[in-house]
Coordinates of C-alpha atoms in Angstrom, one line a residue:
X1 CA 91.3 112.6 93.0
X2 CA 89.2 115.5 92.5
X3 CA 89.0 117.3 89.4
X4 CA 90.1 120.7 91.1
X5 CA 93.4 118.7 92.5
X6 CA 96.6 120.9 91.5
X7 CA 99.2 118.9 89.2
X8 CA 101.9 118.6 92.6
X9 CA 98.6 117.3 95.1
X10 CA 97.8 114.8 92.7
X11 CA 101.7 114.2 91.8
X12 CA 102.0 113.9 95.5
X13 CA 98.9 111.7 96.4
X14 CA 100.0 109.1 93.6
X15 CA 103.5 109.1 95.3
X16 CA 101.6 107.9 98.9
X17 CA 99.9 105.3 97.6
X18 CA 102.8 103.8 95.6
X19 CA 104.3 102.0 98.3
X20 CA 101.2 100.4 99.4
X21 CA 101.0 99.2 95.6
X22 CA 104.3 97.5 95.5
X23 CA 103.9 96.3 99.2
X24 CA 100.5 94.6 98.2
X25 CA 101.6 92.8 94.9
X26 CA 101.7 88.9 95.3
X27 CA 99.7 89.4 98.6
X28 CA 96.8 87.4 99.5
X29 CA 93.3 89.8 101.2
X30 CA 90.3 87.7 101.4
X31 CA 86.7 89.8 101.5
X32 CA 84.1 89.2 102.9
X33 CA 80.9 91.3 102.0
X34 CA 76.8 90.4 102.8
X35 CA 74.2 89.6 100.7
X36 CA 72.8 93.2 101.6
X37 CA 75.7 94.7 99.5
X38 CA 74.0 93.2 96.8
X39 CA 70.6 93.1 97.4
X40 CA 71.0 97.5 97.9
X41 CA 72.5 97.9 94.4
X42 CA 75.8 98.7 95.6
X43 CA 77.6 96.2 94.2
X44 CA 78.4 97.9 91.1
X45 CA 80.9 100.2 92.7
X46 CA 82.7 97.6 94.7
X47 CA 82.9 95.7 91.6
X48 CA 85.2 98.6 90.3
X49 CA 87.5 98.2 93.2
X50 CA 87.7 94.4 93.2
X51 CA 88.7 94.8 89.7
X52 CA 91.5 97.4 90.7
X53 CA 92.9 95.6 93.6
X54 CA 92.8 92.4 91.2
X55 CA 94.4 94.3 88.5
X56 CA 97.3 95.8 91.3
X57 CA 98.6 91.7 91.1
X58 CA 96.7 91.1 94.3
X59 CA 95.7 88.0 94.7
X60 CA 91.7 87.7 95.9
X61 CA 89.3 85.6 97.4
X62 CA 85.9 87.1 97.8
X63 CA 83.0 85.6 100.4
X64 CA 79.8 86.4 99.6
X65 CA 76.8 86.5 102.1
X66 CA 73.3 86.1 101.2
X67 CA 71.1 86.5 104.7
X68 CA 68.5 88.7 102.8
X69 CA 68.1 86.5 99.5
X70 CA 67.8 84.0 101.7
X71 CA 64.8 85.3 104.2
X72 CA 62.8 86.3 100.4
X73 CA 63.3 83.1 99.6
X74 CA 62.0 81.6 102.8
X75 CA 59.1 84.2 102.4
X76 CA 57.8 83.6 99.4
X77 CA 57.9 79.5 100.1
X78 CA 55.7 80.7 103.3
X79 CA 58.4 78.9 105.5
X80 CA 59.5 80.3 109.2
X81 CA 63.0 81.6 109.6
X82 CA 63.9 79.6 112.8
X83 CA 67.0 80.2 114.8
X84 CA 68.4 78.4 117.7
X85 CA 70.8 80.4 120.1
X86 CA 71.7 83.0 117.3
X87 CA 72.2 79.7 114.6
X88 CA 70.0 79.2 111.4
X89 CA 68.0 76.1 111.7
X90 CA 68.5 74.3 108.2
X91 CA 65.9 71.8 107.6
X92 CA 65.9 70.3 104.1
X93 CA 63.1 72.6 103.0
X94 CA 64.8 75.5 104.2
X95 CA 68.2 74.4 102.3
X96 CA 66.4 74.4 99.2
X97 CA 65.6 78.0 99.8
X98 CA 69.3 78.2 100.7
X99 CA 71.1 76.5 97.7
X100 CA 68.5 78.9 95.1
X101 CA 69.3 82.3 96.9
X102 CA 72.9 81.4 97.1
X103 CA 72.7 80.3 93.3
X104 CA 71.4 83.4 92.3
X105 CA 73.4 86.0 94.2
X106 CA 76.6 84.5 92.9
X107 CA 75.4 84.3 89.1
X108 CA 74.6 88.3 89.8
X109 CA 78.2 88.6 91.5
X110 CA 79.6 87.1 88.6
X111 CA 78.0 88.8 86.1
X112 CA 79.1 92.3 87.7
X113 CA 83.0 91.4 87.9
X114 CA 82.9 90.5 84.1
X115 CA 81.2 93.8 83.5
X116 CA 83.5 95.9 80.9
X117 CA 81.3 98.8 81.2
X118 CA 83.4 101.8 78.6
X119 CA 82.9 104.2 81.0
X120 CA 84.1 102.0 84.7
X121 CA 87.2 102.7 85.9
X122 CA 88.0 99.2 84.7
X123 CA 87.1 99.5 80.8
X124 CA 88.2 96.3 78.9
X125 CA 89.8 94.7 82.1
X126 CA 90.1 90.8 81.6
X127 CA 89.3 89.4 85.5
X128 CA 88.2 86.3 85.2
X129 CA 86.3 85.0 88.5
X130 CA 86.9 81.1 89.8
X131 CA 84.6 79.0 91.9
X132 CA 84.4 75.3 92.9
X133 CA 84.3 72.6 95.6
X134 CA 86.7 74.5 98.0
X135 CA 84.9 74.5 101.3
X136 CA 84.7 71.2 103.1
X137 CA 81.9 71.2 105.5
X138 CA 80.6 69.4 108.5
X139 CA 77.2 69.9 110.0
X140 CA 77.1 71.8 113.5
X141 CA 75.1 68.5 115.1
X142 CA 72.8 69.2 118.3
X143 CA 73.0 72.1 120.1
X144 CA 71.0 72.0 123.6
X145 CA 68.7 69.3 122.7
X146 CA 68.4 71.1 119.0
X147 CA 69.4 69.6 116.1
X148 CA 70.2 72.0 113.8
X149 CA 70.4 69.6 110.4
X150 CA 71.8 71.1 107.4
X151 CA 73.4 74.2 109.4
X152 CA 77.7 73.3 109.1
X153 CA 80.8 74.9 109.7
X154 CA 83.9 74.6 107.6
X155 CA 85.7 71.4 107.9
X156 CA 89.1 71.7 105.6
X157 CA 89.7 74.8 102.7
X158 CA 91.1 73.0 99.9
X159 CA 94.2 75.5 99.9
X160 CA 96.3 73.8 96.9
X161 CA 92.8 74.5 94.7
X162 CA 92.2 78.0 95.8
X163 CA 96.2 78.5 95.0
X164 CA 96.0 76.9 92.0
X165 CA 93.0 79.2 90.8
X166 CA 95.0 82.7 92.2
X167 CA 98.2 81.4 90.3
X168 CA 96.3 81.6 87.2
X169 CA 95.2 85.1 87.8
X170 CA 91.9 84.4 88.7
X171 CA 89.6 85.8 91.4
X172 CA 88.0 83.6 93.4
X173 CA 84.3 83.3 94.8
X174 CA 83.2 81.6 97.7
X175 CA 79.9 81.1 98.5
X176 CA 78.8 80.3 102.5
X177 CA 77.7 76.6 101.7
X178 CA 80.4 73.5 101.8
X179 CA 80.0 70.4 100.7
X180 CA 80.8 66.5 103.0
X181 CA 82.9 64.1 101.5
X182 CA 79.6 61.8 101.3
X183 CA 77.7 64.4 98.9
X184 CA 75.7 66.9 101.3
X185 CA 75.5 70.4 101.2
X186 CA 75.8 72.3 104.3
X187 CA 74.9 76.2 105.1
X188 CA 77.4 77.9 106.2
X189 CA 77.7 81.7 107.7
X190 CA 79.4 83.9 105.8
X191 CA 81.9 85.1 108.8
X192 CA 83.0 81.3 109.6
X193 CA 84.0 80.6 105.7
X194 CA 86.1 83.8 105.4
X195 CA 87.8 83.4 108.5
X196 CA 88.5 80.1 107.6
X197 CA 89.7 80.6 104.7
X198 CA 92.0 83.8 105.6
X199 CA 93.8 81.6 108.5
X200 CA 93.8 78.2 106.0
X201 CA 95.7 80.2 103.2
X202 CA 98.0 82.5 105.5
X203 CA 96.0 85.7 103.8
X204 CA 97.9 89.3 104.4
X205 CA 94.2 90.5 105.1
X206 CA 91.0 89.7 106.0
X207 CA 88.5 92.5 105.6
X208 CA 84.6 92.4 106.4
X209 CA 82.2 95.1 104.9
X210 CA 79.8 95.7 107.5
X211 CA 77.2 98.3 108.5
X212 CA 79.2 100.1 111.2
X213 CA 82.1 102.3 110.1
X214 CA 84.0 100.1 112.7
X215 CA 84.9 99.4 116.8
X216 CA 83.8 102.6 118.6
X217 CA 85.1 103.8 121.8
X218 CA 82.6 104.5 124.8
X219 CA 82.4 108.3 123.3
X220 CA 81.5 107.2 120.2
X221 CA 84.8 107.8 118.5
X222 CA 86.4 105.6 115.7
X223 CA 89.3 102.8 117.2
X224 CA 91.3 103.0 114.2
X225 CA 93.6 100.0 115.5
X226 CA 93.0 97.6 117.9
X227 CA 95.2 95.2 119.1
X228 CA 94.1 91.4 120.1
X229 CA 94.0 92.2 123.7
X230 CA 92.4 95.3 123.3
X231 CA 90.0 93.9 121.2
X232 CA 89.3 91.1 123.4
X233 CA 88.5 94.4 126.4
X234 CA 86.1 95.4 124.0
X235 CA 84.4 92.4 124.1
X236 CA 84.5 92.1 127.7
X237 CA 83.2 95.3 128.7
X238 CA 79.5 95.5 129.6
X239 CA 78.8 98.1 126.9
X240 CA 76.2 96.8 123.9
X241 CA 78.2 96.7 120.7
X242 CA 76.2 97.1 117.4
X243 CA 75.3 93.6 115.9
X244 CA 78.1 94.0 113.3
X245 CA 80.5 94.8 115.6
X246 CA 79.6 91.7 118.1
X247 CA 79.6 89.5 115.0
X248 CA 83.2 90.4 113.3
X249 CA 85.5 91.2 116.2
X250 CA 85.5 88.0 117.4
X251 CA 86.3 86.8 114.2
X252 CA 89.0 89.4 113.6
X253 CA 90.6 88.3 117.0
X254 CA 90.7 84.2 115.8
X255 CA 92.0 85.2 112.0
X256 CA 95.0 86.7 114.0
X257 CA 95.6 84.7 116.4
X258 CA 95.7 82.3 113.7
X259 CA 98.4 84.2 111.7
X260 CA 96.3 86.4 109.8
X261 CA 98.3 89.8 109.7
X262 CA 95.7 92.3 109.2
X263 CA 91.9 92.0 110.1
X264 CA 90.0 95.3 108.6
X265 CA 86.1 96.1 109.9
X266 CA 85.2 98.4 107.6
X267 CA 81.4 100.4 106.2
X268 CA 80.2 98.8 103.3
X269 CA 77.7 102.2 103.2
X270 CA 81.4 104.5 102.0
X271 CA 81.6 104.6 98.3
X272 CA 85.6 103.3 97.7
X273 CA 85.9 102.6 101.5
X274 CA 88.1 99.2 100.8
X275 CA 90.9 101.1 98.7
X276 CA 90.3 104.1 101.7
X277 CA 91.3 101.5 104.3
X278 CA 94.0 99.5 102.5
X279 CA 95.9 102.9 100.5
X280 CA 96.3 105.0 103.4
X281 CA 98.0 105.9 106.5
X282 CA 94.6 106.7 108.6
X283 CA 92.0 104.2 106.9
X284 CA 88.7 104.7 107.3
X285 CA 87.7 101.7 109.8
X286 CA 88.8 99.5 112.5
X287 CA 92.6 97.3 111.8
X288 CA 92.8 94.4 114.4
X289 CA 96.4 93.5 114.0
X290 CA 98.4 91.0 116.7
X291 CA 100.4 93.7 118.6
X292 CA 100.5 97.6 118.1
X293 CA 102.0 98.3 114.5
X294 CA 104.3 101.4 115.9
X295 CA 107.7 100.6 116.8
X296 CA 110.4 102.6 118.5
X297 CA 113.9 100.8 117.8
X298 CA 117.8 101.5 116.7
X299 CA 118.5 102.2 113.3
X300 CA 120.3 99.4 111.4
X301 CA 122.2 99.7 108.1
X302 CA 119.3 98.5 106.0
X303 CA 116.7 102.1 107.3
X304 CA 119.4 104.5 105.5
X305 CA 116.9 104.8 102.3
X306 CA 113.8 105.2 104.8
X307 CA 115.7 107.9 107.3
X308 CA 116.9 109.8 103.7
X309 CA 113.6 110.1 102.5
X310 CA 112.8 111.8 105.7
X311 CA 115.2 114.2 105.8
X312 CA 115.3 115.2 102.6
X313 CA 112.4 117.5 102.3
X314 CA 113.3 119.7 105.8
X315 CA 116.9 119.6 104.5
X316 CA 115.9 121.2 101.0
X317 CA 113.5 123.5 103.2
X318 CA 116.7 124.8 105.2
X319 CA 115.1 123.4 108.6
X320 CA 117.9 120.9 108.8
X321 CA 121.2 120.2 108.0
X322 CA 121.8 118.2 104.5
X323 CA 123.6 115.2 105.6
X324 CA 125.4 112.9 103.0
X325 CA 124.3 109.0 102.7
X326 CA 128.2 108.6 103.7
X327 CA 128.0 110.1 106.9
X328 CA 124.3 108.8 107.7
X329 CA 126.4 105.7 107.3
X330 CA 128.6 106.2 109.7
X331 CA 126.6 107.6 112.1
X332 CA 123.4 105.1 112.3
X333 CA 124.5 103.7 115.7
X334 CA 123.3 107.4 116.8
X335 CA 120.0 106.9 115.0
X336 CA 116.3 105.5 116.2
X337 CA 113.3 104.7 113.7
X338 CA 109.9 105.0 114.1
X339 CA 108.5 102.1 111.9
X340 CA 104.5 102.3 111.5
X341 CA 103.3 98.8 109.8
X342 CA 107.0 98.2 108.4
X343 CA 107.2 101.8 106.9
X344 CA 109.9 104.5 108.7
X345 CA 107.6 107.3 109.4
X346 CA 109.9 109.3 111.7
X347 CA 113.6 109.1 113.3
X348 CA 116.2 110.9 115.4
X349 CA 119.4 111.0 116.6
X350 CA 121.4 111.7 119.6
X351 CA 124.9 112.7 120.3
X352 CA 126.5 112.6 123.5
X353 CA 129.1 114.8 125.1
X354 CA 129.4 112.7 128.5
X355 CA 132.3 115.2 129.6
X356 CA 129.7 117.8 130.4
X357 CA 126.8 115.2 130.7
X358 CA 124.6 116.4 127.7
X359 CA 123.4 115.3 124.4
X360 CA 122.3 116.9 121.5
X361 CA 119.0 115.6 119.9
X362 CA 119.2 116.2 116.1
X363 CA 117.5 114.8 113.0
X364 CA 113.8 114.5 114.5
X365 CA 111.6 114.1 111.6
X366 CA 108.3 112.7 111.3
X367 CA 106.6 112.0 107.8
X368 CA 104.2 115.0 106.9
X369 CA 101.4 112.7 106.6
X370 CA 101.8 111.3 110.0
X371 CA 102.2 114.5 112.1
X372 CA 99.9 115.8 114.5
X373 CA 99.6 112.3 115.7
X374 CA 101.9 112.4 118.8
X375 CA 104.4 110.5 116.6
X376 CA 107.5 113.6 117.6
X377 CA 106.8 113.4 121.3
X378 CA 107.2 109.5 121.5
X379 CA 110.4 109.9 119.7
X380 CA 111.4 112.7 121.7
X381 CA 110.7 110.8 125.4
X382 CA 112.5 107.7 123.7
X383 CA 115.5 110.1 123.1
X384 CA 115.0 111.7 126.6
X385 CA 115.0 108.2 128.2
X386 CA 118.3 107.0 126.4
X387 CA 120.3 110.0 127.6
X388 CA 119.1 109.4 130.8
X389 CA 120.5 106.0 130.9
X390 CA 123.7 107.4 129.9
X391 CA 123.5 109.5 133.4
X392 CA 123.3 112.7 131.3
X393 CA 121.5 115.7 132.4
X394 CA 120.1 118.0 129.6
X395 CA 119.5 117.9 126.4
X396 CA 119.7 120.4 123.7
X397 CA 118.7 121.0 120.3
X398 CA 119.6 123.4 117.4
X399 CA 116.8 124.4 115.4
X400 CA 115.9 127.2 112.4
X401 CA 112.2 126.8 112.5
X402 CA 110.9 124.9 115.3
X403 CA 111.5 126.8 118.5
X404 CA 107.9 126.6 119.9
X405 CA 107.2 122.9 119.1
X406 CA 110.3 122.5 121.6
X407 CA 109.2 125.5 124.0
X408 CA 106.2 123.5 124.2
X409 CA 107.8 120.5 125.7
X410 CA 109.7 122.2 128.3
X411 CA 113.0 123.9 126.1
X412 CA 114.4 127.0 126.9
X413 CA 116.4 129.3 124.7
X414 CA 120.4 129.5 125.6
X415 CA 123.5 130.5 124.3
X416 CA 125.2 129.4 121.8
X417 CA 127.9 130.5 124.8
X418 CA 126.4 127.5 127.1
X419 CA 127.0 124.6 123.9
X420 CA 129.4 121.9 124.8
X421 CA 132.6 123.0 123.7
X422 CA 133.5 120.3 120.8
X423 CA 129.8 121.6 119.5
X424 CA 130.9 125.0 120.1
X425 CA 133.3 124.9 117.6
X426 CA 131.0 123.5 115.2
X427 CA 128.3 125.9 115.1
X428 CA 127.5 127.6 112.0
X429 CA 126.7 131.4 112.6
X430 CA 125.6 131.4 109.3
X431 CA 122.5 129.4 109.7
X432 CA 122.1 131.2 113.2
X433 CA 120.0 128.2 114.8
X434 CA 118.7 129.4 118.0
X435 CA 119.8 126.8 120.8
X436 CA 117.5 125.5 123.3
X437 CA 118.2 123.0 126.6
X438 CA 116.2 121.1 128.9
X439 CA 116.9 119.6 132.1
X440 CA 116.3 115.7 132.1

């Protein structure tokens, strides 16, 4: 946080993040970053964060890349770079360029997570980084008359090894070559291991650092989620999508299809950008997830502690009634949730006078970091459309402090005079809540 952040912002920011923390713990996010992160001198900072998330008890595999060590390489051996249909050709000259580049980016990657620099946000931090074997890999064979030689793909992740190593606390390292039961070394792309290794060990995330801040729109504006068959319309449109882009997406879409939960596309250009994306609501890039992470359902027993926590800052701010965990207990069959990613971000309830076919629509709340998001007004035509299937005809609402928000959305002021008659005799002219109806 900044240093000009009050004591309650930062009191209040650390409270945010805090369920992401005990959310994440035990989880397993492979990363997957390229050789350019390296070869730019940025690694240093995303050391920092490995080290944090690594420290939070997560439990993570990194994937290096290493295109541009590898082009060097083949430029100071005077050898062609030589691709078939978007593939690296490995000949055996060519691997030997491959196994020193790789060699030598990892031995730098290593050397950076071990760093116990006084001054970096990990001072004295003990992560100890794990490598081996893990990758079994199979060469790629002929490819339109082509064959492509020591170019692979990944065979089998050894999943009981890489495991074994995150049991122990350790941080794993993957490197984009595998290794064939009979000896040979293969080159592998850094997109295929990482995906393959996401999907083999069941990961919570898979996130690749690219040069893009994410999946655009047509405008040019940010996607911040995607589902799988919205990202699979991106890929379909006739539209040319940066290199990046055209290279990951498809890659998110097969890690969840395959189980994967989360698939992040984030910048590797925004200093912090991976604890951006994975500590807060927004992010900062592009989440590919299965199906849409917002859900509109009833309230069951087990969301009291969620819908509380919502409530309880517009009840000590007078805007709604304090109602006790008791009574929320009694009343949760008159309650829907908002869940965002497995988190209750907003709620409501409604209470039904059929007599005089109404309904009053109380408790909407929506988590202050989540509004002005359309979050209310989804709740609010959910509401609409359950009174309507109980043939009622307006609804109405009781409110201190947010008269226009419901003006807005076609309210109008009343009477307390025009109330339903067994809410008549509840009202409290104390608080002097100004009623509004609309017709539904």
């Amino acid at each position: 946080m900044p240093a000009t952040t009050s004591p309650a912002d930062f009191v209040a920011w650390f409270r945010s993040v805090a369920p992401y923390i005990n959310a994440f713990r035990g989880k397993t996010f492979v990363i997957a970053f390229g050789g350019e992160v390296v070869a730019d001198g940025k690694f240093v900072e995303l050391t920092h964060d490995f080290n944090l998330l690594a420290a939070l008890g997560i439990r993570l595999v990194l994937v290096h890349g290493a295109r541009p060590q590898i082009e060097q390489h083949l430029a100071k051996s005077n050898l062609g770079d030589t691709y078939h249909q978007g593939i690296r050709l490995t000949d055996a000259q060519t691997m030997q360029c491959v196994k020193e580049a790789v060699g030598r980016v990892r031995l730098e990657i290593e050397a950076l997570l071990s760093m116990g620099l006084a001054n970096s946000p990990m001072a004295n931090a003990d992560i100890r980084v794990a490598g081996g074997n893990f990758i079994t890999a199979q060469p790629i064979g002929v490819i339109g008359g082509v064959d492509l030689q020591h170019t692979g793909s990944v065979r089998k992740v050894d999943v009981a090894a890489l495991n074994d190593r995150m049991d122990f606390g350790e941080v794993v390292l993957l490197s984009p070559v595998g290794y064939s039961p009979t000896g040979e070394v293969f080159n592998l792309t850094l997109e295929d291991v990482a995906t393959a290794t996401a999907v083999a060990l069941d990961a919570d995330k898979l996130l690749f650092l690219m040069d893009t801040d994410g999946v655009t729109d047509k405008k040019g504006n940010l996607l911040k989620v995607l589902t799988i068959a919205q990202s699979q319309e991106v890929l379909a449109s006739k539209r040319k999508l940066p290199d990046d882009v055209a290279l990951f997406l498809p890659c998110a879409i097969r890690a969840c299809e395959a189980g994967v939960a989360r698939t992040h596309l984030i910048s590797r250009h925004t200093d912090g950008s991976v604890l951006h994306e994975l500590f807060s609501d927004e992010g900062i890039g592009t989440m590919v997830v299965e199906s849409t992470l917002n859900t509109l359902r009833a309230a069951t027993i087990e969301d009291i502690g969620g819908i509380l926590e919502l409530l309880r800052p517009l009840e000590e701010s007078g805007i709604l009634v304090r109602r006790s965990r008791e009574l929320l207990e009694r009343e949760i069959d008159r309650f829907v949730v908002l869940e965002h990613d497995h988190r209750i971000i907003g709620c409501a309830a409604l209470y039904p006078f059929p007599d005089e076919a109404a309904a009053e629509l109380a408790c909407l709340a929506v988590d202050g970091q989540c509004r002005d998001r359309g979050y209310g007004e989804a709740i609010l035509n959910h509401m609409i459309s359950l009174a309507k299937a109980q043939k009622l005809k307006k609804l109405f609402v009781l409110t201190t402090r947010t008269a226009h928000w419901f003006i807005e959305r076609g309210f109008k002021e009343s009477d307390v005079a025009e109330l339903p008659a067994q809410k008549k005799s509840l009202y409290n002219f104390q608080r002097k809540s100004k009623v509004f109806v609309r017709k539904i």
